C-alpha cells in the first residue's frame, strides 16, 4: 500500500475519517502518566476516563454514552505536588483536575498514543458531561526523552551505506520511497523499523544513495481528521529537489560538494561580539538589478563570487572601512517563492504617486520571484531559488558555499537570519512538514488546542524537547558545514532562554570557535512576560551574552513607533528629524522637555542600553538606565554591551530615508536629507554594543514609503550600487499594508524636491564609510564590558542645563591598551544650524579633529571647515546636522 502512496497524486490519503464533532484539546499531558484538565472539577459521583480508539472513531456527545471506543482507562485523582520541573513547565495552565494513569495501565500508553485518546468526564450512569482531546507534548517528551541524544536524524551516508532516521513516535508505520529524480516514480519502497525507546524509525541500506530523491510515507492519527497516510519530506533534509517536493540524500562532507579550496579557506576573525558591525542584506536584492553581474547570476548565490561587480566592490569598500559581517535574510528553504517558474511583473511607466506600479506587482505576488523568506519549509537546506539550477541539490550546496567563501575573501564574516519560531504551515497543509509526521507536537497551542499564531504564522514550541533539538541541530549544521559565523534569530523572544543557551554551547563546540548570536527579543504574544518559560527576550537575557535588538534608541531617533499610521507618521518627529527644533506643518508644538527626554534615550543607546550605567537625566536626577522610562519599560536592560544590537533601520518597517520623508519639513534640502540620514547612522556607529545597518542605509535607500516590503516584489526592494538612484517615487507602495495611508503619501511621492540625486547619494555613502572608519579606529567605541563602559564613557552636556540638539560623548582611554587615542570626544548636532557648547571641564586639552576628518578624502568637509575648539574656554562650535569626533593623541 505504501508503494502506491509514493506516487499518488495527492500528498495525503485519509484511511479512516474521524467522526464529525468538536476536535478541541483543552487538556494536557504533563508527563507520561499525569494529565491536567484546566477548569475541570471532578466529584459528586462523576468520573473521568481516558477513552481510546486505534482507528479514531470515538464519538462523545453530551448526555449520551461514548461510542466507537476500543476501551477506556480509569484515572486516579492526583493530589500530590507536581515535581518542580513539571510545575515550572506548565505554570501557564489554569487550575483544574490533575489526574494520573494507574500503574497497571502505564505500559499500554505508547501504543495508545498511536490512536485517538479522548478525556471524558462522565456522570455515574456513564453519560458524557464533557470531553476533550489532550495536548501531547508533555507525554512524548517524557516517554521518548532518549531521542534527544540521537545525532543522525535525516539521511546519513557512511562507509557502510545510507541510514534513514525519522522521529515519529505516534506513527503506526513509516516507509521511505526512493526516486531517481524529482519526477520519476518510486523505484524502491522500504519500511522503517520503530525504536521503542526513542520513538524514532530507522532503516540502513548498504548502498551509497547520494543524489537519490526520497520521501517518507507516514501512517498517523491526526486529531479532527482521522487516520491519515501522509507523504512528506524529511524535516532534517540537507538536500532538496525543485520546489522541495522531494528530499535528496547528500553527504555534506563529500568532496564533490566542496568548492575548490573549501577545506583550507578561513574566515575573518573578530576579538569580541562588540566588534561586530553588521550589514543586513537580501540575496536577491544584492544583485537582481546589478547590470555588472552576469545575467545568469543575478539574484543568485553566485553573484557574490563576481568580485568585479558593482555590488562586490561596494561590499569590499565597506569591509575596508570597518564593516565586519554580512547578515543574509533567510536563505534556508522557504515556502513563499516558486523555485521553478517564478514570474517577474511588467511594471508600467507611471507617475511617482501612481497606484499602477504596485497593482502590477501585487497581481503576481504569489507567483513572483521575491519574498523576504520568513516562512521556513525546511530548516537545514539552502533555498533553491537562489541557485543556478533549482532541481540540482548539489548546486545549491556548492553555490552557497562559494558565496560564503567569496564573502570571507572580501573580509566579511557571514551571518544567517534564521526563523525557528514558526513554520509556514501546520496541520494537513502541503507545506506542513513537522505536523504531518508528529501531529500536535511541534507547535504551540492555545487553551483550546488551536495553533498559536502571534508571530504571524504557525508558532513552533521550542520549549518542547524535540523542537528545541531540531533548532539546535539545524544551527549546528549551518555553523559546521557552511561556516556560518553568526546567527540572527527572528522573534527570538518566543524561544526559551535555556534552549538558546544550549544552542550557543552547541554551535561553539561544532565550529571550534565562538559563533555570535543576536536576535529579536520582543516580548509579546502567548509567551509574554515569561508566561510559559523564561524567554530569550530583552529583559530576560542579561548575562547570557546573546544580543537583542534595542528599540529604545531606534524609536527616539526616528520618532513615533513602527506601528504608526495616519497623522502619527507625520506628527511624531524624532530626535534627528526635527522634534521641537524643526517642526513640520503637521507636528504639534511640544515642550523642550520632550526633546531632552528623547536625547536621554539616545544617550541610553550610546551607552549600550546597559541597565546599570548611570548618568544625569534631563530632570537633574542621577539615574541608571534601568530607571529611565521607555514606554513603561526600563530604557536600559542589558548586563553587558555585547547583549545589545543598535540600529535605526532594518528590513522591517519604512527605511530611514522614507520615515524622514514623513517627518522632516517638506522644504528640507536634498543635501540635508542625506545629512539627517547619516546622523542616524552616526548614532549606531558611536553606540557601545553591536552596530547593525540595513543594506542601502548608506545610499539613502527608499522603498517608496512601503511600511512592509516582505512581498512587494523586486520593484519596491531595489538597490542601485551605481549610486545614481535611491528609487524614491517608484509609485504608491502596495495596497495590502499601505492603502489607508495613500492620501498622505501621494503629495510626498509627487514632490520633485525630495528624491536625492547622485551627488547626495555619493555624499551619504562617503559619510557612512567615514563613520565606519571612526568606529573601527579605536576600541573605545567597542568596549567589551559594562564596567569599562561605566568607567570610560560620560556625557558632557547632559542633565537639566543641556542643549538637547547636541549629544556629546567622552571616551577616556587611560590605561586601556591599543586605543589609538588618549581620549575621544564625539558630537552629534541634529539642528540645521551650528551649535556652540561650553564644556569647561574639557578645556586646556589638545583636542584635534579625528584623523578621518582631516584626510583630504573626507566625504564631509564641514568638520574641517566649520568646527572649532577654543582651548582656553572649552568652547566647541559644531556645524549644523553634523556628526564628528575630536581626539587627544597619546603623549609621545
PDB file of N, CA, C and O in Angstrom, residues 369-435:
ATOM      1  N   UNK A 369       9.206  36.123  -7.987  1.00  0.00           N
ATOM      2  CA  UNK A 369      10.481  35.566  -7.539  1.00  0.00           C
ATOM      3  C   UNK A 369      10.976  36.170  -6.232  1.00  0.00           C
ATOM      4  O   UNK A 369      12.087  35.853  -5.792  1.00  0.00           O
ATOM      5  N   UNK A 370      10.178  37.038  -5.609  1.00  0.00           N
ATOM      6  CA  UNK A 370      10.663  37.754  -4.431  1.00  0.00           C
ATOM      7  C   UNK A 370       9.824  37.462  -3.203  1.00  0.00           C
ATOM      8  O   UNK A 370       8.593  37.428  -3.256  1.00  0.00           O
ATOM      9  N   UNK A 371      10.490  37.295  -2.091  1.00  0.00           N
ATOM     10  CA  UNK A 371       9.896  37.352  -0.769  1.00  0.00           C
ATOM     11  C   UNK A 371      11.041  37.473   0.224  1.00  0.00           C
ATOM     12  O   UNK A 371      12.142  36.983  -0.041  1.00  0.00           O
ATOM     13  N   UNK A 372      10.805  38.128   1.337  1.00  0.00           N
ATOM     14  CA  UNK A 372      11.856  38.148   2.364  1.00  0.00           C
ATOM     15  C   UNK A 372      12.237  36.736   2.788  1.00  0.00           C
ATOM     16  O   UNK A 372      13.396  36.459   3.063  1.00  0.00           O
ATOM     17  N   UNK A 373      11.235  35.848   2.893  1.00  0.00           N
ATOM     18  CA  UNK A 373      11.527  34.454   3.189  1.00  0.00           C
ATOM     19  C   UNK A 373      11.342  34.030   4.630  1.00  0.00           C
ATOM     20  O   UNK A 373      11.883  32.996   5.033  1.00  0.00           O
ATOM     21  N   UNK A 374      10.537  34.757   5.383  1.00  0.00           N
ATOM     22  CA  UNK A 374      10.319  34.371   6.781  1.00  0.00           C
ATOM     23  C   UNK A 374       9.200  33.328   6.894  1.00  0.00           C
ATOM     24  O   UNK A 374       8.284  33.448   7.703  1.00  0.00           O
ATOM     25  N   UNK A 375       9.314  32.309   6.061  1.00  0.00           N
ATOM     26  CA  UNK A 375       8.295  31.252   6.038  1.00  0.00           C
ATOM     27  C   UNK A 375       9.001  29.916   5.796  1.00  0.00           C
ATOM     28  O   UNK A 375       8.930  29.346   4.711  1.00  0.00           O
ATOM     29  N   UNK A 376       9.673  29.411   6.822  1.00  0.00           N
ATOM     30  CA  UNK A 376      10.512  28.214   6.630  1.00  0.00           C
ATOM     31  C   UNK A 376       9.715  26.991   6.225  1.00  0.00           C
ATOM     32  O   UNK A 376       8.626  26.735   6.740  1.00  0.00           O
ATOM     33  N   UNK A 377      10.304  26.252   5.299  1.00  0.00           N
ATOM     34  CA  UNK A 377       9.744  24.969   4.880  1.00  0.00           C
ATOM     35  C   UNK A 377      10.649  23.833   5.364  1.00  0.00           C
ATOM     36  O   UNK A 377      10.190  22.879   5.975  1.00  0.00           O
ATOM     37  N   UNK A 378      11.942  23.960   5.097  1.00  0.00           N
ATOM     38  CA  UNK A 378      12.946  23.036   5.631  1.00  0.00           C
ATOM     39  C   UNK A 378      14.084  23.868   6.216  1.00  0.00           C
ATOM     40  O   UNK A 378      14.618  24.745   5.542  1.00  0.00           O
ATOM     41  N   UNK A 379      14.449  23.580   7.433  1.00  0.00           N
ATOM     42  CA  UNK A 379      15.416  24.421   8.140  1.00  0.00           C
ATOM     43  C   UNK A 379      16.862  24.166   7.725  1.00  0.00           C
ATOM     44  O   UNK A 379      17.720  25.021   7.939  1.00  0.00           O
ATOM     45  N   UNK A 380      17.167  23.000   7.172  1.00  0.00           N
ATOM     46  CA  UNK A 380      18.564  22.569   7.055  1.00  0.00           C
ATOM     47  C   UNK A 380      19.121  22.564   5.635  1.00  0.00           C
ATOM     48  O   UNK A 380      20.234  22.096   5.424  1.00  0.00           O
ATOM     49  N   UNK A 381      18.377  23.066   4.675  1.00  0.00           N
ATOM     50  CA  UNK A 381      18.836  23.046   3.285  1.00  0.00           C
ATOM     51  C   UNK A 381      18.778  24.459   2.710  1.00  0.00           C
ATOM     52  O   UNK A 381      17.858  25.226   3.018  1.00  0.00           O
ATOM     53  N   UNK A 382      19.722  24.823   1.851  1.00  0.00           N
ATOM     54  CA  UNK A 382      19.689  26.148   1.232  1.00  0.00           C
ATOM     55  C   UNK A 382      18.476  26.307   0.316  1.00  0.00           C
ATOM     56  O   UNK A 382      18.008  25.342  -0.306  1.00  0.00           O
ATOM     57  N   UNK A 383      17.999  27.520   0.222  1.00  0.00           N
ATOM     58  CA  UNK A 383      16.882  27.832  -0.664  1.00  0.00           C
ATOM     59  C   UNK A 383      17.296  27.659  -2.121  1.00  0.00           C
ATOM     60  O   UNK A 383      18.352  28.141  -2.554  1.00  0.00           O
ATOM     61  N   UNK A 384      16.443  26.987  -2.895  1.00  0.00           N
ATOM     62  CA  UNK A 384      16.759  26.693  -4.280  1.00  0.00           C
ATOM     63  C   UNK A 384      16.579  27.847  -5.233  1.00  0.00           C
ATOM     64  O   UNK A 384      17.192  27.866  -6.310  1.00  0.00           O
ATOM     65  N   UNK A 385      15.742  28.842  -4.874  1.00  0.00           N
ATOM     66  CA  UNK A 385      15.505  29.963  -5.788  1.00  0.00           C
ATOM     67  C   UNK A 385      16.761  30.783  -6.021  1.00  0.00           C
ATOM     68  O   UNK A 385      16.853  31.504  -7.017  1.00  0.00           O
ATOM     69  N   UNK A 386      17.735  30.687  -5.120  1.00  0.00           N
ATOM     70  CA  UNK A 386      18.982  31.437  -5.272  1.00  0.00           C
ATOM     71  C   UNK A 386      20.069  30.628  -5.967  1.00  0.00           C
ATOM     72  O   UNK A 386      21.194  31.118  -6.114  1.00  0.00           O
ATOM     73  N   UNK A 387      19.765  29.404  -6.357  1.00  0.00           N
ATOM     74  CA  UNK A 387      20.744  28.532  -7.020  1.00  0.00           C
ATOM     75  C   UNK A 387      20.583  28.610  -8.531  1.00  0.00           C
ATOM     76  O   UNK A 387      19.528  28.976  -9.051  1.00  0.00           O
ATOM     77  N   UNK A 388      21.630  28.214  -9.237  1.00  0.00           N
ATOM     78  CA  UNK A 388      21.580  28.269 -10.697  1.00  0.00           C
ATOM     79  C   UNK A 388      20.651  27.220 -11.272  1.00  0.00           C
ATOM     80  O   UNK A 388      20.082  27.410 -12.344  1.00  0.00           O
ATOM     81  N   UNK A 389      20.484  26.098 -10.576  1.00  0.00           N
ATOM     82  CA  UNK A 389      19.629  25.012 -11.032  1.00  0.00           C
ATOM     83  C   UNK A 389      18.807  24.553  -9.834  1.00  0.00           C
ATOM     84  O   UNK A 389      19.318  23.888  -8.932  1.00  0.00           O
ATOM     85  N   UNK A 390      17.533  24.901  -9.821  1.00  0.00           N
ATOM     86  CA  UNK A 390      16.700  24.605  -8.655  1.00  0.00           C
ATOM     87  C   UNK A 390      16.491  23.108  -8.451  1.00  0.00           C
ATOM     88  O   UNK A 390      16.175  22.668  -7.350  1.00  0.00           O
ATOM     89  N   UNK A 391      16.655  22.318  -9.504  1.00  0.00           N
ATOM     90  CA  UNK A 391      16.439  20.882  -9.396  1.00  0.00           C
ATOM     91  C   UNK A 391      17.688  20.132  -8.944  1.00  0.00           C
ATOM     92  O   UNK A 391      17.626  18.938  -8.665  1.00  0.00           O
ATOM     93  N   UNK A 392      18.806  20.819  -8.877  1.00  0.00           N
ATOM     94  CA  UNK A 392      20.083  20.173  -8.552  1.00  0.00           C
ATOM     95  C   UNK A 392      20.428  20.458  -7.099  1.00  0.00           C
ATOM     96  O   UNK A 392      20.850  21.570  -6.745  1.00  0.00           O
ATOM     97  N   UNK A 393      20.246  19.455  -6.240  1.00  0.00           N
ATOM     98  CA  UNK A 393      20.528  19.648  -4.816  1.00  0.00           C
ATOM     99  C   UNK A 393      21.989  20.005  -4.588  1.00  0.00           C
ATOM    100  O   UNK A 393      22.316  20.790  -3.691  1.00  0.00           O
ATOM    101  N   UNK A 394      22.864  19.439  -5.380  1.00  0.00           N
ATOM    102  CA  UNK A 394      24.292  19.724  -5.214  1.00  0.00           C
ATOM    103  C   UNK A 394      24.605  21.173  -5.562  1.00  0.00           C
ATOM    104  O   UNK A 394      25.461  21.803  -4.929  1.00  0.00           O
ATOM    105  N   UNK A 395      23.915  21.733  -6.563  1.00  0.00           N
ATOM    106  CA  UNK A 395      24.202  23.104  -6.991  1.00  0.00           C
ATOM    107  C   UNK A 395      23.952  24.082  -5.864  1.00  0.00           C
ATOM    108  O   UNK A 395      24.762  24.988  -5.614  1.00  0.00           O
ATOM    109  N   UNK A 396      22.820  23.916  -5.162  1.00  0.00           N
ATOM    110  CA  UNK A 396      22.528  24.902  -4.120  1.00  0.00           C
ATOM    111  C   UNK A 396      23.517  24.801  -2.957  1.00  0.00           C
ATOM    112  O   UNK A 396      23.837  25.801  -2.324  1.00  0.00           O
ATOM    113  N   UNK A 397      24.023  23.607  -2.696  1.00  0.00           N
ATOM    114  CA  UNK A 397      25.010  23.437  -1.628  1.00  0.00           C
ATOM    115  C   UNK A 397      26.353  24.042  -2.047  1.00  0.00           C
ATOM    116  O   UNK A 397      26.964  24.833  -1.319  1.00  0.00           O
ATOM    117  N   UNK A 398      26.823  23.668  -3.221  1.00  0.00           N
ATOM    118  CA  UNK A 398      28.094  24.190  -3.718  1.00  0.00           C
ATOM    119  C   UNK A 398      28.073  25.707  -3.856  1.00  0.00           C
ATOM    120  O   UNK A 398      29.025  26.407  -3.471  1.00  0.00           O
ATOM    121  N   UNK A 399      27.002  26.233  -4.411  1.00  0.00           N
ATOM    122  CA  UNK A 399      26.941  27.664  -4.675  1.00  0.00           C
ATOM    123  C   UNK A 399      26.789  28.462  -3.388  1.00  0.00           C
ATOM    124  O   UNK A 399      27.337  29.563  -3.264  1.00  0.00           O
ATOM    125  N   UNK A 400      26.069  27.921  -2.413  1.00  0.00           N
ATOM    126  CA  UNK A 400      26.002  28.574  -1.109  1.00  0.00           C
ATOM    127  C   UNK A 400      27.402  28.648  -0.502  1.00  0.00           C
ATOM    128  O   UNK A 400      27.827  29.691   0.013  1.00  0.00           O
ATOM    129  N   UNK A 401      28.125  27.545  -0.571  1.00  0.00           N
ATOM    130  CA  UNK A 401      29.480  27.531  -0.014  1.00  0.00           C
ATOM    131  C   UNK A 401      30.407  28.483  -0.777  1.00  0.00           C
ATOM    132  O   UNK A 401      31.257  29.152  -0.175  1.00  0.00           O
ATOM    133  N   UNK A 402      30.239  28.575  -2.078  1.00  0.00           N
ATOM    134  CA  UNK A 402      31.055  29.514  -2.849  1.00  0.00           C
ATOM    135  C   UNK A 402      30.738  30.957  -2.450  1.00  0.00           C
ATOM    136  O   UNK A 402      31.635  31.802  -2.394  1.00  0.00           O
ATOM    137  N   UNK A 403      29.475  31.234  -2.172  1.00  0.00           N
ATOM    138  CA  UNK A 403      29.101  32.561  -1.691  1.00  0.00           C
ATOM    139  C   UNK A 403      29.801  32.866  -0.367  1.00  0.00           C
ATOM    140  O   UNK A 403      30.360  33.963  -0.183  1.00  0.00           O
ATOM    141  N   UNK A 404      29.764  31.921   0.559  1.00  0.00           N
ATOM    142  CA  UNK A 404      30.420  32.128   1.850  1.00  0.00           C
ATOM    143  C   UNK A 404      31.911  32.371   1.651  1.00  0.00           C
ATOM    144  O   UNK A 404      32.490  33.289   2.250  1.00  0.00           O
ATOM    145  N   UNK A 405      32.541  31.564   0.809  1.00  0.00           N
ATOM    146  CA  UNK A 405      33.964  31.749   0.548  1.00  0.00           C
ATOM    147  C   UNK A 405      34.249  33.137  -0.027  1.00  0.00           C
ATOM    148  O   UNK A 405      35.235  33.795   0.339  1.00  0.00           O
ATOM    149  N   UNK A 406      33.398  33.590  -0.940  1.00  0.00           N
ATOM    150  CA  UNK A 406      33.620  34.891  -1.578  1.00  0.00           C
ATOM    151  C   UNK A 406      33.492  36.027  -0.571  1.00  0.00           C
ATOM    152  O   UNK A 406      34.284  36.986  -0.592  1.00  0.00           O
ATOM    153  N   UNK A 407      32.527  35.946   0.307  1.00  0.00           N
ATOM    154  CA  UNK A 407      32.370  36.982   1.315  1.00  0.00           C
ATOM    155  C   UNK A 407      33.523  36.953   2.312  1.00  0.00           C
ATOM    156  O   UNK A 407      34.045  38.002   2.711  1.00  0.00           O
ATOM    157  N   UNK A 408      33.927  35.757   2.717  1.00  0.00           N
ATOM    158  CA  UNK A 408      35.091  35.662   3.597  1.00  0.00           C
ATOM    159  C   UNK A 408      36.334  36.260   2.922  1.00  0.00           C
ATOM    160  O   UNK A 408      37.115  36.983   3.561  1.00  0.00           O
ATOM    161  N   UNK A 409      36.505  35.968   1.642  1.00  0.00           N
ATOM    162  CA  UNK A 409      37.672  36.501   0.922  1.00  0.00           C
ATOM    163  C   UNK A 409      37.618  38.024   0.817  1.00  0.00           C
ATOM    164  O   UNK A 409      38.658  38.680   0.714  1.00  0.00           O
ATOM    165  N   UNK A 410      36.406  38.573   0.860  1.00  0.00           N
ATOM    166  CA  UNK A 410      36.248  40.032   0.810  1.00  0.00           C
ATOM    167  C   UNK A 410      36.430  40.670   2.184  1.00  0.00           C
ATOM    168  O   UNK A 410      36.267  41.883   2.332  1.00  0.00           O
ATOM    169  N   UNK A 411      36.759  39.848   3.184  1.00  0.00           N
ATOM    170  CA  UNK A 411      36.979  40.368   4.525  1.00  0.00           C
ATOM    171  C   UNK A 411      35.743  40.454   5.380  1.00  0.00           C
ATOM    172  O   UNK A 411      35.729  41.147   6.398  1.00  0.00           O
ATOM    173  N   UNK A 412      34.680  39.734   4.986  1.00  0.00           N
ATOM    174  CA  UNK A 412      33.406  39.809   5.682  1.00  0.00           C
ATOM    175  C   UNK A 412      32.995  38.445   6.212  1.00  0.00           C
ATOM    176  O   UNK A 412      33.012  37.442   5.485  1.00  0.00           O
ATOM    177  N   UNK A 413      32.629  38.413   7.466  1.00  0.00           N
ATOM    178  CA  UNK A 413      32.037  37.219   8.035  1.00  0.00           C
ATOM    179  C   UNK A 413      30.601  37.091   7.534  1.00  0.00           C
ATOM    180  O   UNK A 413      30.010  38.062   7.054  1.00  0.00           O
ATOM    181  N   UNK A 414      30.026  35.903   7.678  1.00  0.00           N
ATOM    182  CA  UNK A 414      28.699  35.640   7.122  1.00  0.00           C
ATOM    183  C   UNK A 414      27.748  35.235   8.243  1.00  0.00           C
ATOM    184  O   UNK A 414      28.023  34.294   9.003  1.00  0.00           O
ATOM    185  N   UNK A 415      26.650  35.956   8.344  1.00  0.00           N
ATOM    186  CA  UNK A 415      25.606  35.638   9.308  1.00  0.00           C
ATOM    187  C   UNK A 415      24.339  35.222   8.598  1.00  0.00           C
ATOM    188  O   UNK A 415      24.095  35.597   7.451  1.00  0.00           O
ATOM    189  N   UNK A 416      23.531  34.433   9.294  1.00  0.00           N
ATOM    190  CA  UNK A 416      22.252  33.966   8.750  1.00  0.00           C
ATOM    191  C   UNK A 416      21.104  34.467   9.612  1.00  0.00           C
ATOM    192  O   UNK A 416      21.169  34.427  10.836  1.00  0.00           O
ATOM    193  N   UNK A 417      20.071  34.920   8.957  1.00  0.00           N
ATOM    194  CA  UNK A 417      18.812  35.235   9.616  1.00  0.00           C
ATOM    195  C   UNK A 417      18.007  33.936   9.660  1.00  0.00           C
ATOM    196  O   UNK A 417      17.650  33.388   8.614  1.00  0.00           O
ATOM    197  N   UNK A 418      17.756  33.420  10.855  1.00  0.00           N
ATOM    198  CA  UNK A 418      17.091  32.131  10.989  1.00  0.00           C
ATOM    199  C   UNK A 418      15.739  32.305  11.664  1.00  0.00           C
ATOM    200  O   UNK A 418      15.547  33.188  12.496  1.00  0.00           O
ATOM    201  N   UNK A 419      14.809  31.446  11.283  1.00  0.00           N
ATOM    202  CA  UNK A 419      13.414  31.567  11.720  1.00  0.00           C
ATOM    203  C   UNK A 419      12.975  30.222  12.278  1.00  0.00           C
ATOM    204  O   UNK A 419      12.476  29.367  11.544  1.00  0.00           O
ATOM    205  N   UNK A 420      13.177  30.039  13.568  1.00  0.00           N
ATOM    206  CA  UNK A 420      12.756  28.798  14.217  1.00  0.00           C
ATOM    207  C   UNK A 420      11.507  29.002  15.061  1.00  0.00           C
ATOM    208  O   UNK A 420      11.040  28.056  15.695  1.00  0.00           O
ATOM    209  N   UNK A 421      10.959  30.208  15.077  1.00  0.00           N
ATOM    210  CA  UNK A 421       9.813  30.482  15.940  1.00  0.00           C
ATOM    211  C   UNK A 421       8.478  30.127  15.303  1.00  0.00           C
ATOM    212  O   UNK A 421       7.457  30.107  15.978  1.00  0.00           O
ATOM    213  N   UNK A 422       8.476  29.867  14.007  1.00  0.00           N
ATOM    214  CA  UNK A 422       7.235  29.455  13.342  1.00  0.00           C
ATOM    215  C   UNK A 422       7.561  28.676  12.076  1.00  0.00           C
ATOM    216  O   UNK A 422       8.703  28.684  11.603  1.00  0.00           O
ATOM    217  N   UNK A 423       6.565  27.996  11.558  1.00  0.00           N
ATOM    218  CA  UNK A 423       6.666  27.351  10.258  1.00  0.00           C
ATOM    219  C   UNK A 423       5.655  27.999   9.318  1.00  0.00           C
ATOM    220  O   UNK A 423       4.745  28.714   9.751  1.00  0.00           O
ATOM    221  N   UNK A 424       5.811  27.723   8.045  1.00  0.00           N
ATOM    222  CA  UNK A 424       4.910  28.331   7.069  1.00  0.00           C
ATOM    223  C   UNK A 424       3.514  27.738   7.126  1.00  0.00           C
ATOM    224  O   UNK A 424       2.560  28.353   6.649  1.00  0.00           O
ATOM    225  N   UNK A 425       3.383  26.555   7.721  1.00  0.00           N
ATOM    226  CA  UNK A 425       2.070  25.915   7.805  1.00  0.00           C
ATOM    227  C   UNK A 425       2.112  24.844   8.888  1.00  0.00           C
ATOM    228  O   UNK A 425       3.180  24.425   9.347  1.00  0.00           O
ATOM    229  N   UNK A 426       0.930  24.385   9.278  1.00  0.00           N
ATOM    230  CA  UNK A 426       0.808  23.258  10.197  1.00  0.00           C
ATOM    231  C   UNK A 426      -0.379  22.423   9.749  1.00  0.00           C
ATOM    232  O   UNK A 426      -0.972  22.673   8.697  1.00  0.00           O
ATOM    233  N   UNK A 427      -0.734  21.411  10.552  1.00  0.00           N
ATOM    234  CA  UNK A 427      -1.864  20.566  10.194  1.00  0.00           C
ATOM    235  C   UNK A 427      -1.602  19.799   8.920  1.00  0.00           C
ATOM    236  O   UNK A 427      -0.475  19.406   8.619  1.00  0.00           O
ATOM    237  N   UNK A 428      -2.642  19.612   8.130  1.00  0.00           N
ATOM    238  CA  UNK A 428      -2.556  18.812   6.907  1.00  0.00           C
ATOM    239  C   UNK A 428      -2.348  19.665   5.664  1.00  0.00           C
ATOM    240  O   UNK A 428      -2.738  19.290   4.558  1.00  0.00           O
ATOM    241  N   UNK A 429      -1.700  20.791   5.822  1.00  0.00           N
ATOM    242  CA  UNK A 429      -1.361  21.644   4.684  1.00  0.00           C
ATOM    243  C   UNK A 429      -0.183  21.023   3.937  1.00  0.00           C
ATOM    244  O   UNK A 429       0.703  20.422   4.547  1.00  0.00           O
ATOM    245  N   UNK A 430      -0.123  21.170   2.615  1.00  0.00           N
ATOM    246  CA  UNK A 430       1.000  20.569   1.879  1.00  0.00           C
ATOM    247  C   UNK A 430       2.362  21.115   2.283  1.00  0.00           C
ATOM    248  O   UNK A 430       3.374  20.439   2.115  1.00  0.00           O
ATOM    249  N   UNK A 431       2.427  22.346   2.814  1.00  0.00           N
ATOM    250  CA  UNK A 431       3.696  22.897   3.276  1.00  0.00           C
ATOM    251  C   UNK A 431       3.968  22.585   4.743  1.00  0.00           C
ATOM    252  O   UNK A 431       4.947  23.068   5.306  1.00  0.00           O
ATOM    253  N   UNK A 432       3.116  21.789   5.344  1.00  0.00           N
ATOM    254  CA  UNK A 432       3.338  21.368   6.724  1.00  0.00           C
ATOM    255  C   UNK A 432       4.176  20.097   6.704  1.00  0.00           C
ATOM    256  O   UNK A 432       3.743  19.061   6.202  1.00  0.00           O
ATOM    257  N   UNK A 433       5.392  20.191   7.210  1.00  0.00           N
ATOM    258  CA  UNK A 433       6.286  19.032   7.256  1.00  0.00           C
ATOM    259  C   UNK A 433       6.241  18.396   8.641  1.00  0.00           C
ATOM    260  O   UNK A 433       5.895  17.222   8.800  1.00  0.00           O
ATOM    261  N   UNK A 434       6.540  19.164   9.655  1.00  0.00           N
ATOM    262  CA  UNK A 434       6.642  18.631  11.013  1.00  0.00           C
ATOM    263  C   UNK A 434       5.317  18.054  11.497  1.00  0.00           C
ATOM    264  O   UNK A 434       5.272  16.958  12.076  1.00  0.00           O
ATOM    265  N   UNK A 435       4.244  18.788  11.283  1.00  0.00           N
ATOM    266  CA  UNK A 435       2.961  18.402  11.882  1.00  0.00           C
ATOM    267  C   UNK A 435       2.327  17.204  11.183  1.00  0.00           C
ATOM    268  O   UNK A 435       1.447  16.553  11.755  1.00  0.00           O
TER     269      UNK A 435
END
